[in-house]
Every structure is written in C-alpha cells, then in structure tokens.
Amino acid sequence: MAQASATITLAATPDQVWQLIGGFDSLPDWLPYIPKSVSSEGGRVRSLLNPDGDAIVERLMAFDHTARSYTYAILQAPFPVTNYLSTLRVVGVDGGKSARIDWSGEFTPNGVSDKEASKLFEGIYRDGLTALAATMKSGV
C-alpha cells in the first residue's frame, strides 16, 4: 500500500475548525475543488462532483465527534487507486488556541507507481488544507 499525508496548523480553535469541516457532507463549504456534495444512506455516503464533472463517491467508515476525526473510503473516483482509506483529523495545539489539521490516506496504486499515487494525494491534501486556511481566514 502507498500512503500520503499533509498537515497544516491554523490560528483557530479546534472547535472552530471542526465546526466547518466536521460534517461529512461539508466539503463544498471549504474545498473549492468540490462544488457539490449530495449525501445518502443517512449521511454515510457522499456523492461529489469535481469541476470537470467527474463523480467521486465516498463512504463514511468511522466518525468521532469528540476526537474530531472521520475516516472514509472511496467507492468510485477517477483516481488511479483502489482500497483507498483516508482520515481527516483536527487536533488542538498551543493549549487549544490553534488547530493542527491532519489529512492522511493509504491506497493501492492501480496503473501507476506508489510514488506517483502518493504524490497525487499529497497534492490533493495539501491543496485542500490550503483552501481550508483561506476559508478560515475569510471568516466563513
């Protein structure tokens, strides 16, 4: 299995960050790459569209509101991987005055090398966290 991860620390409380990103169906609220999300199966599945109109379907595998984390699997996507499992987590740092957001995943490359697949998702996570920082800064 290949892996990827990205981390960012923001000058916001963990609760403020989790309020924005903690809903499994909340990606359009902070991630411009995902303009639309439709939930189904009681909120356990989200169907996303990227700007090119490609479908991405993900299933919530674990959710822990107290620990501010959720784990999800990709059921359908235009990515060259299988067996994708990812976790998004918000951790308090600096005595709870700041928040560290960790986004990580593991997956089996399909038609590409481990390095290529890892680079793809590191970029997605990094760009997503950069978008999160911009959204938080704008006061949303």
mmCIF file of C-alpha atoms in Angstrom:
data_model
loop_
_atom_site.group_PDB
_atom_site.id
_atom_site.type_symbol
_atom_site.label_atom_id
_atom_site.label_comp_id
_atom_site.label_asym_id
_atom_site.label_seq_id
_atom_site.Cartn_x
_atom_site.Cartn_y
_atom_site.Cartn_z
ATOM 1 C CA MET A 1 0.000 0.000 0.000
ATOM 2 C CA ALA A 2 1.067 3.539 -0.689
ATOM 3 C CA GLN A 3 0.453 6.442 1.663
ATOM 4 C CA ALA A 4 0.092 10.215 1.568
ATOM 5 C CA SER A 5 -0.421 12.916 4.153
ATOM 6 C CA ALA A 6 -0.451 16.652 4.679
ATOM 7 C CA THR A 7 -0.709 18.810 7.783
ATOM 8 C CA ILE A 8 -1.416 22.457 8.458
ATOM 9 C CA THR A 9 -1.694 24.462 11.680
ATOM 10 C CA LEU A 10 -4.213 27.298 11.818
ATOM 11 C CA ALA A 11 -4.695 30.147 14.261
ATOM 12 C CA ALA A 12 -8.193 28.996 15.155
ATOM 13 C CA THR A 13 -9.515 26.799 17.908
ATOM 14 C CA PRO A 14 -10.006 23.110 17.115
ATOM 15 C CA ASP A 15 -13.760 23.562 17.685
ATOM 16 C CA GLN A 16 -13.910 26.399 15.145
ATOM 17 C CA VAL A 17 -12.172 24.279 12.523
ATOM 18 C CA TRP A 18 -14.218 21.167 13.309
ATOM 19 C CA GLN A 19 -17.443 23.181 13.063
ATOM 20 C CA LEU A 20 -16.521 23.928 9.439
ATOM 21 C CA ILE A 21 -15.021 20.620 8.312
ATOM 22 C CA GLY A 22 -16.515 18.086 10.722
ATOM 23 C CA GLY A 23 -19.648 17.367 8.751
ATOM 24 C CA PHE A 24 -19.042 14.522 6.304
ATOM 25 C CA ASP A 25 -21.099 16.390 3.697
ATOM 26 C CA SER A 26 -19.366 19.761 4.284
ATOM 27 C CA LEU A 27 -16.607 19.667 1.628
ATOM 28 C CA PRO A 28 -18.240 22.329 -0.609
ATOM 29 C CA ASP A 29 -18.175 24.712 2.386
ATOM 30 C CA TRP A 30 -14.362 24.851 2.392
ATOM 31 C CA LEU A 31 -12.973 22.988 -0.637
ATOM 32 C CA PRO A 32 -13.494 24.850 -3.943
ATOM 33 C CA TYR A 33 -12.422 21.727 -5.890
ATOM 34 C CA ILE A 34 -15.680 20.095 -4.740
ATOM 35 C CA PRO A 35 -18.537 22.457 -5.640
ATOM 36 C CA LYS A 36 -21.318 19.950 -4.887
ATOM 37 C CA SER A 37 -21.963 17.130 -2.433
ATOM 38 C CA VAL A 38 -25.113 15.056 -2.045
ATOM 39 C CA SER A 39 -25.484 12.773 0.945
ATOM 40 C CA SER A 40 -27.338 9.472 1.036
ATOM 41 C CA GLU A 41 -27.733 6.426 3.250
ATOM 42 C CA GLY A 42 -28.420 8.573 6.288
ATOM 43 C CA GLY A 43 -25.354 10.760 5.683
ATOM 44 C CA ARG A 44 -22.963 7.808 5.428
ATOM 45 C CA VAL A 45 -22.319 8.214 1.686
ATOM 46 C CA ARG A 46 -21.431 11.427 -0.112
ATOM 47 C CA SER A 47 -21.590 11.823 -3.872
ATOM 48 C CA LEU A 48 -19.296 14.573 -5.086
ATOM 49 C CA LEU A 49 -18.608 16.220 -8.412
ATOM 50 C CA ASN A 50 -15.268 17.799 -9.226
ATOM 51 C CA PRO A 51 -15.067 20.843 -11.545
ATOM 52 C CA ASP A 52 -14.655 18.524 -14.572
ATOM 53 C CA GLY A 53 -17.922 16.801 -13.680
ATOM 54 C CA ASP A 54 -16.259 13.553 -12.596
ATOM 55 C CA ALA A 55 -18.147 11.636 -9.925
ATOM 56 C CA ILE A 56 -16.487 10.780 -6.622
ATOM 57 C CA VAL A 57 -18.455 8.597 -4.212
ATOM 58 C CA GLU A 58 -17.187 8.108 -0.668
ATOM 59 C CA ARG A 59 -18.439 6.149 2.332
ATOM 60 C CA LEU A 60 -18.009 7.249 5.933
ATOM 61 C CA MET A 61 -16.249 4.403 7.755
ATOM 62 C CA ALA A 62 -15.726 5.961 11.200
ATOM 63 C CA PHE A 63 -16.734 9.223 12.860
ATOM 64 C CA ASP A 64 -15.619 10.524 16.249
ATOM 65 C CA HIS A 65 -17.022 13.939 17.116
ATOM 66 C CA THR A 66 -15.175 14.065 20.466
ATOM 67 C CA ALA A 67 -11.793 13.277 18.877
ATOM 68 C CA ARG A 68 -12.684 15.500 15.887
ATOM 69 C CA SER A 69 -11.934 12.937 13.186
ATOM 70 C CA TYR A 70 -13.560 10.886 10.488
ATOM 71 C CA THR A 71 -12.360 8.141 8.185
ATOM 72 C CA TYR A 72 -13.784 7.447 4.751
ATOM 73 C CA ALA A 73 -13.308 5.107 1.799
ATOM 74 C CA ILE A 74 -13.596 5.915 -1.886
ATOM 75 C CA LEU A 75 -16.191 3.781 -3.644
ATOM 76 C CA GLN A 76 -15.905 5.450 -7.061
ATOM 77 C CA ALA A 77 -13.479 8.068 -8.401
ATOM 78 C CA PRO A 78 -11.334 8.946 -11.413
ATOM 79 C CA PHE A 79 -8.168 8.282 -9.386
ATOM 80 C CA PRO A 80 -5.646 5.525 -10.241
ATOM 81 C CA VAL A 81 -6.014 3.745 -6.896
ATOM 82 C CA THR A 82 -8.074 1.076 -5.160
ATOM 83 C CA ASN A 83 -8.606 0.239 -1.482
ATOM 84 C CA TYR A 84 -8.482 3.944 -0.569
ATOM 85 C CA LEU A 85 -8.977 4.819 3.098
ATOM 86 C CA SER A 86 -8.413 8.336 4.432
ATOM 87 C CA THR A 87 -8.704 10.161 7.747
ATOM 88 C CA LEU A 88 -9.273 13.863 8.382
ATOM 89 C CA ARG A 89 -8.449 14.912 11.965
ATOM 90 C CA VAL A 90 -8.359 18.182 13.925
ATOM 91 C CA VAL A 91 -6.014 18.305 16.932
ATOM 92 C CA GLY A 92 -5.668 21.109 19.465
ATOM 93 C CA VAL A 93 -2.187 22.595 19.823
ATOM 94 C CA ASP A 94 -0.780 25.583 21.664
ATOM 95 C CA GLY A 95 -3.053 24.948 24.631
ATOM 96 C CA GLY A 96 -6.089 24.740 22.365
ATOM 97 C CA LYS A 97 -5.503 28.194 20.854
ATOM 98 C CA SER A 98 -4.557 26.702 17.488
ATOM 99 C CA ALA A 99 -5.585 23.676 15.486
ATOM 100 C CA ARG A 100 -3.489 21.188 13.563
ATOM 101 C CA ILE A 101 -5.350 19.505 10.747
ATOM 102 C CA ASP A 102 -4.003 16.149 9.577
ATOM 103 C CA TRP A 103 -5.254 14.582 6.350
ATOM 104 C CA SER A 104 -3.821 11.204 5.519
ATOM 105 C CA GLY A 105 -4.614 8.193 3.418
ATOM 106 C CA GLU A 106 -3.478 4.815 2.255
ATOM 107 C CA PHE A 107 -4.328 3.099 -1.001
ATOM 108 C CA THR A 108 -3.229 0.594 -3.599
ATOM 109 C CA PRO A 109 -1.959 2.207 -6.821
ATOM 110 C CA ASN A 110 -3.626 0.960 -9.989
ATOM 111 C CA GLY A 111 -1.613 1.509 -13.178
ATOM 112 C CA VAL A 112 0.797 3.973 -11.557
ATOM 113 C CA SER A 113 3.718 3.669 -9.159
ATOM 114 C CA ASP A 114 3.423 4.042 -5.389
ATOM 115 C CA LYS A 115 5.375 7.285 -5.719
ATOM 116 C CA GLU A 116 3.028 8.703 -8.382
ATOM 117 C CA ALA A 117 -0.098 7.804 -6.419
ATOM 118 C CA SER A 118 1.345 9.229 -3.190
ATOM 119 C CA LYS A 119 2.345 12.447 -4.967
ATOM 120 C CA LEU A 120 -1.192 12.806 -6.390
ATOM 121 C CA PHE A 121 -2.881 12.546 -2.989
ATOM 122 C CA GLU A 122 -0.263 14.620 -1.167
ATOM 123 C CA GLY A 123 -1.096 17.371 -3.652
ATOM 124 C CA ILE A 124 -4.850 16.942 -3.147
ATOM 125 C CA TYR A 125 -4.473 17.037 0.639
ATOM 126 C CA ARG A 126 -2.048 19.979 0.604
ATOM 127 C CA ASP A 127 -4.241 21.992 -1.792
ATOM 128 C CA GLY A 128 -7.310 21.138 0.292
ATOM 129 C CA LEU A 129 -5.679 22.306 3.519
ATOM 130 C CA THR A 130 -4.504 25.493 1.805
ATOM 131 C CA ALA A 131 -8.119 26.107 0.729
ATOM 132 C CA LEU A 132 -9.252 25.432 4.293
ATOM 133 C CA ALA A 133 -6.790 28.028 5.589
ATOM 134 C CA ALA A 134 -8.106 30.596 3.081
ATOM 135 C CA THR A 135 -11.712 29.837 4.043
ATOM 136 C CA MET A 136 -10.942 30.149 7.763
ATOM 137 C CA LYS A 137 -9.070 33.409 7.148
ATOM 138 C CA SER A 138 -12.037 34.833 5.240
ATOM 139 C CA GLY A 139 -14.147 34.302 8.345
ATOM 140 C CA VAL A 140 -16.586 31.785 6.915
#
